[in-house]
PDB file of C-alpha atoms in Angstrom:
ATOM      1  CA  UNK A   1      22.135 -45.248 -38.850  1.00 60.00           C
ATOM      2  CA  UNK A   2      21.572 -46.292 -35.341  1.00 69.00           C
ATOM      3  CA  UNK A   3      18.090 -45.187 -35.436  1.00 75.00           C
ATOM      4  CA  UNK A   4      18.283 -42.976 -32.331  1.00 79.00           C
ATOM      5  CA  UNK A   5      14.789 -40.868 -32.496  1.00 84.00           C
ATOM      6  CA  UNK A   6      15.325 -36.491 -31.854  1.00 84.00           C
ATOM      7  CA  UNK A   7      13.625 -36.741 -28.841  1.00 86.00           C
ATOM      8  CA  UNK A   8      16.661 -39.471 -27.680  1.00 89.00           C
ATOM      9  CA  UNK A   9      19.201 -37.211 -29.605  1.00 84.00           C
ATOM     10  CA  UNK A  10      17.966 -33.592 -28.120  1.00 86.00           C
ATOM     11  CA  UNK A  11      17.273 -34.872 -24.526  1.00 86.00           C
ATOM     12  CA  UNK A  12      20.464 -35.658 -24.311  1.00 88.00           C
ATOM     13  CA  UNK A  13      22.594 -33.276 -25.982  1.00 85.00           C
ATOM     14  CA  UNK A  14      20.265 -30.402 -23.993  1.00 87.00           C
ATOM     15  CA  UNK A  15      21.987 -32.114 -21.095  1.00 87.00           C
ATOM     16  CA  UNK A  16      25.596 -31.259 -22.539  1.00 91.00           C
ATOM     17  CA  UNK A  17      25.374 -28.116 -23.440  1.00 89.00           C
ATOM     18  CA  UNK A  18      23.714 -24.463 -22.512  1.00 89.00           C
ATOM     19  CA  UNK A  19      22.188 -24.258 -26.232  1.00 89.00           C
ATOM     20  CA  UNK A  20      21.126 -26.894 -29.181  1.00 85.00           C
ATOM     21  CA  UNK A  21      21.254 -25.533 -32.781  1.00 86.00           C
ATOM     22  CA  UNK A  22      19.298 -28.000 -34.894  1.00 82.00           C
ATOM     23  CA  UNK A  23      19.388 -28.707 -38.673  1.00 83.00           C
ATOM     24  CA  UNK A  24      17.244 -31.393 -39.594  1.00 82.00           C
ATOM     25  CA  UNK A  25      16.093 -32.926 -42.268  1.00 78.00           C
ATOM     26  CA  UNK A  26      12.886 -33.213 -41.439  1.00 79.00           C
ATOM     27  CA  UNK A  27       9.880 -30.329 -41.775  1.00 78.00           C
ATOM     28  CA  UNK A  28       8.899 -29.007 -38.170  1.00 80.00           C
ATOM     29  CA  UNK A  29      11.488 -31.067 -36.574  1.00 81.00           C
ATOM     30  CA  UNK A  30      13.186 -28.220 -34.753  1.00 84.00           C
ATOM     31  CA  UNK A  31       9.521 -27.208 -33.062  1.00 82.00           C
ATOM     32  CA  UNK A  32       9.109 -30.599 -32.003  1.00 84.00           C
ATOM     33  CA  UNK A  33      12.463 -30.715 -30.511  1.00 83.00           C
ATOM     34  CA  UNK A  34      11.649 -27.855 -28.594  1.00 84.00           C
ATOM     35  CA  UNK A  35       9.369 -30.098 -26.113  1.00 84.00           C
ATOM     36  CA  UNK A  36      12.289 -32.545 -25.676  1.00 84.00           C
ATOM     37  CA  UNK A  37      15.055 -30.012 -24.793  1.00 87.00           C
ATOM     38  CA  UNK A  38      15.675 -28.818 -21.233  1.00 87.00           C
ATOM     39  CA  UNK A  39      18.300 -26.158 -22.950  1.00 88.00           C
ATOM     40  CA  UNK A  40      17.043 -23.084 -25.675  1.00 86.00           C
ATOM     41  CA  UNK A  41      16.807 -24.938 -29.337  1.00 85.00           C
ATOM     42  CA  UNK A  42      17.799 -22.647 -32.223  1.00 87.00           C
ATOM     43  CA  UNK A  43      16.546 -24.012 -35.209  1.00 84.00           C
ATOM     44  CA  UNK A  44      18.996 -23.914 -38.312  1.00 81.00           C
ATOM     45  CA  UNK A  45      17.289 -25.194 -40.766  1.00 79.00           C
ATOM     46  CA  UNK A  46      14.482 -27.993 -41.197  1.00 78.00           C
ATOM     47  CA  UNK A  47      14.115 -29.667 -43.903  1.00 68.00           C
ATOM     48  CA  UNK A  48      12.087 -27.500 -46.697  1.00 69.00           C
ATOM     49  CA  UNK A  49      10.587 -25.257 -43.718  1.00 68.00           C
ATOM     50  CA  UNK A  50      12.011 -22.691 -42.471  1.00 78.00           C
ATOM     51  CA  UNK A  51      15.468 -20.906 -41.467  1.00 82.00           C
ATOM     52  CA  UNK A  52      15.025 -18.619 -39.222  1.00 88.00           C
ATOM     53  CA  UNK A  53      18.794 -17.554 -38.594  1.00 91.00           C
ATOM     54  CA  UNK A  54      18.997 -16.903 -42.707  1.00 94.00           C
ATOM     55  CA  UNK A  55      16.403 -14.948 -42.804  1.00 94.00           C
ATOM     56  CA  UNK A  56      17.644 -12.455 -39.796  1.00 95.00           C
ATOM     57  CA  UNK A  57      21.321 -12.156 -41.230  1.00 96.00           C
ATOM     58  CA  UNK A  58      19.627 -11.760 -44.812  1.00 97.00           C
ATOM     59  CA  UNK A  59      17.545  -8.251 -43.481  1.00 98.00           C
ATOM     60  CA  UNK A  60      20.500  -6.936 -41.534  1.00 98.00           C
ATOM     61  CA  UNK A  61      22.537  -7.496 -44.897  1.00 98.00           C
ATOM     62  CA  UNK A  62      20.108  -5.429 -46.756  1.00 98.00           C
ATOM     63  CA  UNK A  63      20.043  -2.532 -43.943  1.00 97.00           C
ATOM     64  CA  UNK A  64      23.923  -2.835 -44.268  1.00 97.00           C
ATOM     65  CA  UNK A  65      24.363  -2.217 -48.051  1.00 98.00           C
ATOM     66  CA  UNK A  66      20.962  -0.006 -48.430  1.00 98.00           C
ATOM     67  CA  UNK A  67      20.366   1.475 -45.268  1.00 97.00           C
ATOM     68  CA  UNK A  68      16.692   0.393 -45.522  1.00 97.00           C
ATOM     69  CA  UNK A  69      14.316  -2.523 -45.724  1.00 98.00           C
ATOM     70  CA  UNK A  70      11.418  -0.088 -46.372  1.00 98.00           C
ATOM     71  CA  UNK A  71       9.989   0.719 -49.829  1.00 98.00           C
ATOM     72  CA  UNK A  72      11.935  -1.502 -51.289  1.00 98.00           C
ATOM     73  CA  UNK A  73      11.412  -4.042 -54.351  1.00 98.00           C
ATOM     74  CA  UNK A  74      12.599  -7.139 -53.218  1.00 98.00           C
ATOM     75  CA  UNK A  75      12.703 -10.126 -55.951  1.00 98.00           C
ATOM     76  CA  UNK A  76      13.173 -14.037 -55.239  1.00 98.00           C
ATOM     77  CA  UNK A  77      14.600 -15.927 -57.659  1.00 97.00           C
ATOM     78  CA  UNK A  78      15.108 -19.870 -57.729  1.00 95.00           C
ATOM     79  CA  UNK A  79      13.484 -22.892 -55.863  1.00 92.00           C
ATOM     80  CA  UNK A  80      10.805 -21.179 -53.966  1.00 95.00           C
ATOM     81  CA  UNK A  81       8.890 -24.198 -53.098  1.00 92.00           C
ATOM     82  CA  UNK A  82      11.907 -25.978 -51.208  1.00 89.00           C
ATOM     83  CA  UNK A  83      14.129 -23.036 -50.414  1.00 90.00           C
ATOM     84  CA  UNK A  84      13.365 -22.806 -46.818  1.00 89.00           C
ATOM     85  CA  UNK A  85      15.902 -19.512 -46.905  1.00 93.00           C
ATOM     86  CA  UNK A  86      13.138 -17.558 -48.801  1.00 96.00           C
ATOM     87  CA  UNK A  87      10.492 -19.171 -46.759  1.00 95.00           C
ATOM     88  CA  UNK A  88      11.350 -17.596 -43.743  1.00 95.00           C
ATOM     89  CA  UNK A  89      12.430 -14.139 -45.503  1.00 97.00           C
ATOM     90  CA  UNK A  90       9.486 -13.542 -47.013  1.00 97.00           C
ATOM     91  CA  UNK A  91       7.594 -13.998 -43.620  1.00 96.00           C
ATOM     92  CA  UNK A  92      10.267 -11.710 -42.019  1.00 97.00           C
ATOM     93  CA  UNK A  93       9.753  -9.067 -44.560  1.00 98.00           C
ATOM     94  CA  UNK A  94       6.297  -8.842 -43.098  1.00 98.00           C
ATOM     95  CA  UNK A  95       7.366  -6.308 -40.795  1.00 98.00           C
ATOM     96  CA  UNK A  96       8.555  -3.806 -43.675  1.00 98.00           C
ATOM     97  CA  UNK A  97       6.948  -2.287 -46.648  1.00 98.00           C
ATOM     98  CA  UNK A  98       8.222  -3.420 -49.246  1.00 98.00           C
ATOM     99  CA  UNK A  99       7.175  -5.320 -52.965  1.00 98.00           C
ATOM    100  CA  UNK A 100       7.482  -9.280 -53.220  1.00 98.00           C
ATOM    101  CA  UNK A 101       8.298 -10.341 -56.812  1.00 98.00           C
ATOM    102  CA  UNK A 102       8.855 -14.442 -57.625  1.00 98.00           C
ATOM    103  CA  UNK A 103      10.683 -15.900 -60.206  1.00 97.00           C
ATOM    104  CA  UNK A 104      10.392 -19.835 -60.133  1.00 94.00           C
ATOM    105  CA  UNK A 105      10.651 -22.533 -62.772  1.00 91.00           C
ATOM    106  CA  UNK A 106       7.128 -24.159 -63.133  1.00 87.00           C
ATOM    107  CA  UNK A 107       6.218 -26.409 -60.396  1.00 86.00           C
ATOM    108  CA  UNK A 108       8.657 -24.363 -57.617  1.00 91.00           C
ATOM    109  CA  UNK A 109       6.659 -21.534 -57.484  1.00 93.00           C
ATOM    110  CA  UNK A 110       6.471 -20.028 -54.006  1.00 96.00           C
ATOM    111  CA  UNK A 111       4.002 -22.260 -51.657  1.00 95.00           C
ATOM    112  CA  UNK A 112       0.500 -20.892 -51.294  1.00 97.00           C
ATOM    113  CA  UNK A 113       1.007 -21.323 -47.277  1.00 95.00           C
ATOM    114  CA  UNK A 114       3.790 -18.674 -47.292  1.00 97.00           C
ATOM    115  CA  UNK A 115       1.810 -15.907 -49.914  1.00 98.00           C
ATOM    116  CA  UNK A 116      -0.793 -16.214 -47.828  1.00 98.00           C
ATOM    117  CA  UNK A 117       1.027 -15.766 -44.518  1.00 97.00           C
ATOM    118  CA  UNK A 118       1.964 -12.594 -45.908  1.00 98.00           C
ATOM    119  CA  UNK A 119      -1.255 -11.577 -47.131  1.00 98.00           C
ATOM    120  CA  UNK A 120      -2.800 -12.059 -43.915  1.00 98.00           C
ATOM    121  CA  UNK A 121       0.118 -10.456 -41.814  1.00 97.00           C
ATOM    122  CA  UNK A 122       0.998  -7.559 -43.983  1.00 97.00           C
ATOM    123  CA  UNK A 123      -1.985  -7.379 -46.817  1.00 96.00           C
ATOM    124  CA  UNK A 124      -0.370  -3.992 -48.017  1.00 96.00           C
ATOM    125  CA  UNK A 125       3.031  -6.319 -49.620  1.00 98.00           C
ATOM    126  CA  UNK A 126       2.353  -6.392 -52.921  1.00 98.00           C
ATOM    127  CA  UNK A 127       3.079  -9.912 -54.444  1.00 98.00           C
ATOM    128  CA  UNK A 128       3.819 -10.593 -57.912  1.00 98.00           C
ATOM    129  CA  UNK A 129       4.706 -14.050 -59.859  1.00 97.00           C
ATOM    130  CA  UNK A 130       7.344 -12.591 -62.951  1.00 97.00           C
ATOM    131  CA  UNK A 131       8.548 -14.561 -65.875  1.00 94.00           C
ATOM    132  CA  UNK A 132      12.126 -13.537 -66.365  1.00 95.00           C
ATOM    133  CA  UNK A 133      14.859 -11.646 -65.262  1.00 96.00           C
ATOM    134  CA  UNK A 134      15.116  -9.234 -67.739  1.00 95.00           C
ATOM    135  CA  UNK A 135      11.425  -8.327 -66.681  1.00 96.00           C
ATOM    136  CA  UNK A 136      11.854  -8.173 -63.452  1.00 98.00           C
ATOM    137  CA  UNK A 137      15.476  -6.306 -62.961  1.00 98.00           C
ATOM    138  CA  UNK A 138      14.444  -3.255 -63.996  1.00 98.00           C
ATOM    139  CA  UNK A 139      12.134  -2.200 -60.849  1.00 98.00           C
ATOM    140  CA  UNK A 140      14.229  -3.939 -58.093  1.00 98.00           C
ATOM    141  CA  UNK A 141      16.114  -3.021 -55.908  1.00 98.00           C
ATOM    142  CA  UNK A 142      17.369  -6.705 -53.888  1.00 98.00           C
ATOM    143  CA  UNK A 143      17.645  -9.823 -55.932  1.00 98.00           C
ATOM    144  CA  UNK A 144      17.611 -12.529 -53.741  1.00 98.00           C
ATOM    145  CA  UNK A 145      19.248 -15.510 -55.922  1.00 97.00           C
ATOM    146  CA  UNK A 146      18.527 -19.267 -54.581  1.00 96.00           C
ATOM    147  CA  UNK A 147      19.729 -22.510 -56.995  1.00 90.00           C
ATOM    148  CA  UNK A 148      17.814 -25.268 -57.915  1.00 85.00           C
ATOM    149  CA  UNK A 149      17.778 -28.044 -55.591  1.00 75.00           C
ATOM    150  CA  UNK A 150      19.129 -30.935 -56.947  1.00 72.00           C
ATOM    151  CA  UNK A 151      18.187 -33.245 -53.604  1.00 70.00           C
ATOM    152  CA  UNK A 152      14.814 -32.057 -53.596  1.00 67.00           C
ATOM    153  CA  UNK A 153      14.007 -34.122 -57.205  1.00 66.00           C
ATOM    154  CA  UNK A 154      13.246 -37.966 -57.542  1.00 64.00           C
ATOM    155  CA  UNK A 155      15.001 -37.704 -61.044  1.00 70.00           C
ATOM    156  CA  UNK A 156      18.474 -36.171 -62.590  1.00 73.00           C
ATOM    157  CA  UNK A 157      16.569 -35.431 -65.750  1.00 69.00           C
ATOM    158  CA  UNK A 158      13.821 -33.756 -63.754  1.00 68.00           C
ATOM    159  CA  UNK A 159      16.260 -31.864 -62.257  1.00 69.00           C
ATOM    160  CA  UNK A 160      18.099 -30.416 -65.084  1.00 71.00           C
ATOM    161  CA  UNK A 161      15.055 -29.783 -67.528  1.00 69.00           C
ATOM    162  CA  UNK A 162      14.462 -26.489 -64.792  1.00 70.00           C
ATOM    163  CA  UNK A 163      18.419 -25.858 -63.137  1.00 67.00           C
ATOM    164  CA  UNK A 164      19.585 -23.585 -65.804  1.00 74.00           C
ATOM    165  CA  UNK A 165      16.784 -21.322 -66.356  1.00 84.00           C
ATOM    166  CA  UNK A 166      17.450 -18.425 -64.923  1.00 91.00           C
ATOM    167  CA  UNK A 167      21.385 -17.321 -64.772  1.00 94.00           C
ATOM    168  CA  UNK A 168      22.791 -13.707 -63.467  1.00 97.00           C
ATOM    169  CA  UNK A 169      25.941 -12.954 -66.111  1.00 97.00           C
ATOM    170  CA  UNK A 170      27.613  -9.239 -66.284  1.00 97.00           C
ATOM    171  CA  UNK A 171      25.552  -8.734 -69.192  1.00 97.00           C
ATOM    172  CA  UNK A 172      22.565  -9.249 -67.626  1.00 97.00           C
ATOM    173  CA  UNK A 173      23.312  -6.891 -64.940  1.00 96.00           C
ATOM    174  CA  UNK A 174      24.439  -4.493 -67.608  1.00 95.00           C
ATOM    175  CA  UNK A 175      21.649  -4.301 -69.509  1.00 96.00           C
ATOM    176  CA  UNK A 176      18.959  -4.476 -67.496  1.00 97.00           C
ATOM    177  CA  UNK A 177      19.500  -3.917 -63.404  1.00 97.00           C
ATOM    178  CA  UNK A 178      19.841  -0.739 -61.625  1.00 97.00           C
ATOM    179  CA  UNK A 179      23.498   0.559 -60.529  1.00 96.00           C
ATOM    180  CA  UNK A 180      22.591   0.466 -56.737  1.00 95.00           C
ATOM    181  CA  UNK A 181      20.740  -2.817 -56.838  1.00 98.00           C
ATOM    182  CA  UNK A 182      22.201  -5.602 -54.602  1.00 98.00           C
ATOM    183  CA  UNK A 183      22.516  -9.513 -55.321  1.00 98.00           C
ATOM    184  CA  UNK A 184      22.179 -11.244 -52.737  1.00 98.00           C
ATOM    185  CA  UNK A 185      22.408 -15.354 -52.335  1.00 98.00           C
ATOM    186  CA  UNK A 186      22.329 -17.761 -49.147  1.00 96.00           C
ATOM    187  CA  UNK A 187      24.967 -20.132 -50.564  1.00 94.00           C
ATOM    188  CA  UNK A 188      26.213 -22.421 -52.020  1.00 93.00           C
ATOM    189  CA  UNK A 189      25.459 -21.425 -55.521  1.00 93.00           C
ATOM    190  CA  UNK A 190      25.858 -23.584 -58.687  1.00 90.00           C
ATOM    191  CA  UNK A 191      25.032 -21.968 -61.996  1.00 90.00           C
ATOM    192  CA  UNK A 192      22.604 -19.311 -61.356  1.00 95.00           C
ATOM    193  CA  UNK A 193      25.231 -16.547 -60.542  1.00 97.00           C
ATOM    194  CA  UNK A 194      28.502 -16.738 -62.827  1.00 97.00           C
ATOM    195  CA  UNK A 195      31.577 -16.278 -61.218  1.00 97.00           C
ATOM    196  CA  UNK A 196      32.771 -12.753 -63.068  1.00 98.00           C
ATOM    197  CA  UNK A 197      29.481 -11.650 -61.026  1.00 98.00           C
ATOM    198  CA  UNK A 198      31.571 -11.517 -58.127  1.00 98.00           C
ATOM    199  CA  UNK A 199      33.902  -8.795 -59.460  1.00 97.00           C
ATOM    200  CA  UNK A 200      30.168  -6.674 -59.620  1.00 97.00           C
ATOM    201  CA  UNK A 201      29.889  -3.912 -56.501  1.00 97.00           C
ATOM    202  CA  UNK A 202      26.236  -5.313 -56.709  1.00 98.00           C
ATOM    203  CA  UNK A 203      27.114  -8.745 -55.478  1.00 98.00           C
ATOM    204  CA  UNK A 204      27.064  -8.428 -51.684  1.00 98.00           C
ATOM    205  CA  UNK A 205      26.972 -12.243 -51.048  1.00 98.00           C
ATOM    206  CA  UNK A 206      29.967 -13.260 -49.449  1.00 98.00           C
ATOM    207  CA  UNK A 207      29.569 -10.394 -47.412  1.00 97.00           C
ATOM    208  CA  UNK A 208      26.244 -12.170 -46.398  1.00 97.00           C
ATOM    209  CA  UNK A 209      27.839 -14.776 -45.754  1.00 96.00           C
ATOM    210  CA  UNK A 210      30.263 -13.077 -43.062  1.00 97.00           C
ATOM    211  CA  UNK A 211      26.978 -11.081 -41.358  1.00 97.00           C
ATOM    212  CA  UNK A 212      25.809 -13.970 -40.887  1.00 95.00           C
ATOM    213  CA  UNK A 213      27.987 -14.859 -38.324  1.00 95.00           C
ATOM    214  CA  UNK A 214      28.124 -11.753 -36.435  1.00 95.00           C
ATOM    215  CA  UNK A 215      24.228 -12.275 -36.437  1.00 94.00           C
ATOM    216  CA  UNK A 216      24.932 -15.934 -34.947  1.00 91.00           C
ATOM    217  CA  UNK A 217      26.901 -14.807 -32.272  1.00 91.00           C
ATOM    218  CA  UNK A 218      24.722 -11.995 -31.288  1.00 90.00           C
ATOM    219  CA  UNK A 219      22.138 -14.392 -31.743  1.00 89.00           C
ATOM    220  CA  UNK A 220      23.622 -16.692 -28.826  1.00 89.00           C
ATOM    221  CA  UNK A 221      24.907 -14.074 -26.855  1.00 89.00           C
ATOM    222  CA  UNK A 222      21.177 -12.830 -26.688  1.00 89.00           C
ATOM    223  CA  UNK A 223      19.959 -16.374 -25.583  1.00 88.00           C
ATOM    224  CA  UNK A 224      22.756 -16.868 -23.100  1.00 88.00           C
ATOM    225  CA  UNK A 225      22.261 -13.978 -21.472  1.00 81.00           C
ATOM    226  CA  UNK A 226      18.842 -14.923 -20.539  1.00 57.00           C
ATOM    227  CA  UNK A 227      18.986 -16.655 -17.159  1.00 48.00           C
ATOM    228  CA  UNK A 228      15.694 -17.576 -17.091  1.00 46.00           C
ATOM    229  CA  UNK A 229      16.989 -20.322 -19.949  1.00 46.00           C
ATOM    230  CA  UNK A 230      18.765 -22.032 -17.105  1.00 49.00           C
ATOM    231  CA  UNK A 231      17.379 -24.293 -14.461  1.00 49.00           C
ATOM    232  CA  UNK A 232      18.128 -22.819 -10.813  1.00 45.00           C
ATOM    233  CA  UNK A 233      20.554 -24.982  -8.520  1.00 44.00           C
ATOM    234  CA  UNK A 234      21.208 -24.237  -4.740  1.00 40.00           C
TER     235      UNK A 234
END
């Protein structure tokens, strides 16, 4: 409200503390900061571009409940074009072999930028664009749920003609997933994963959700330890 710029608000706080962690609204605002900032930035999140930190709890989650990230069929389900969560895992998961399948309602289909990251990183991932759960479940093994971002849309109506397309329900899981199959989700969730999915062994997301902050911590243990992130005094 003041109107203080990041560079203000990161030269600063950089003076305050031994690390900034940075969620911004804004797309690339973390790299940016990263000139400013006399301390290590960690960027959590900017805007619709990435999130790094997600993505790294999100692969030690699946080499938790698998025991792999290789050979795996790993599908993406929700708002691809904003979800910065599935952004950055999909780039991650260009150090694996895996499959990429995408489930979007039209017009937040994964961003060309990202499928062709991958394809030029790791042209061996198979991507796929699938209509439907019940096509998809079958062959994978991860499903990687994301919900519909109602912030992201200049209208309510907008936003609801595309919010309940695609919902996870026991029966759906039933009838067409595989028993070891995980579901995964970065939180929170709205309607795309009912609530008597939780009582499912395949729903693994609040456990995420706890990784994620053993990742964190190693994370900034990692970064701390470095002392070549400090300036020298004598």
């Amino acid at each position: 409200q003041k109107g203080e710029s990041v560079h203000d608000t990161v030269a600063v706080m950089s003076g305050y503390s031994d690390v900034v962690v940075l969620r911004h609204p804004e797309r690339d605002a973390v790299t940016r900061a990263c000139s400013y900032s006399r301390r290590p930035v960690l960027n959590a999140g900017d805007g619709t571009g990435e999130h790094p930190t997600q993505a790294l709890l999100d692969v030690f989650t699946i080499r938790e409940e698998v025991g792999t990230v290789n050979g795996l069929v790993i599908t993406l389900v929700g708002d691809l074009k904003h979800g910065r969560t599935v952004h950055s895992l999909a780039k991650l998961l260009t150090h694996y072999h895996v499959k990429l399948r995408y489930l979007s309602p039209p017009g937040l289909r994964m961003p060309d930028s990202v499928t062709r990251y991958i394809a030029d990183h790791a042209p061996g991932i198979e991507q796929v664009e699938v209509s439907s759960l019940e096509q998809v479940l079958p062959e994978t093994d991860v499903l990687y749920m994301t919900r519909v971002q109602r912030e992201r849309f200049s209208s309510d109506s907008e936003y609801r003609s595309c919010c309940h397309m695609f919902q996870l329900t026991p029966h759906v899981l039933s009838k067409h997933a595989k028993s070891r199959m995980i579901v995964m989700h970065p939180l929170p969730r709205l309607q795309e994963i009912t609530q008597e999915v939780d009582e499912d062994q395949r729903a693994v997301y609040f456990r995420q959700s706890e990784y994620g902050m053993y990742v964190r911590m190693a994370l900034l243990a990692m970064v701390l330890d470095n002392k070549l992130c400090y300036p020298t005094s004598n």
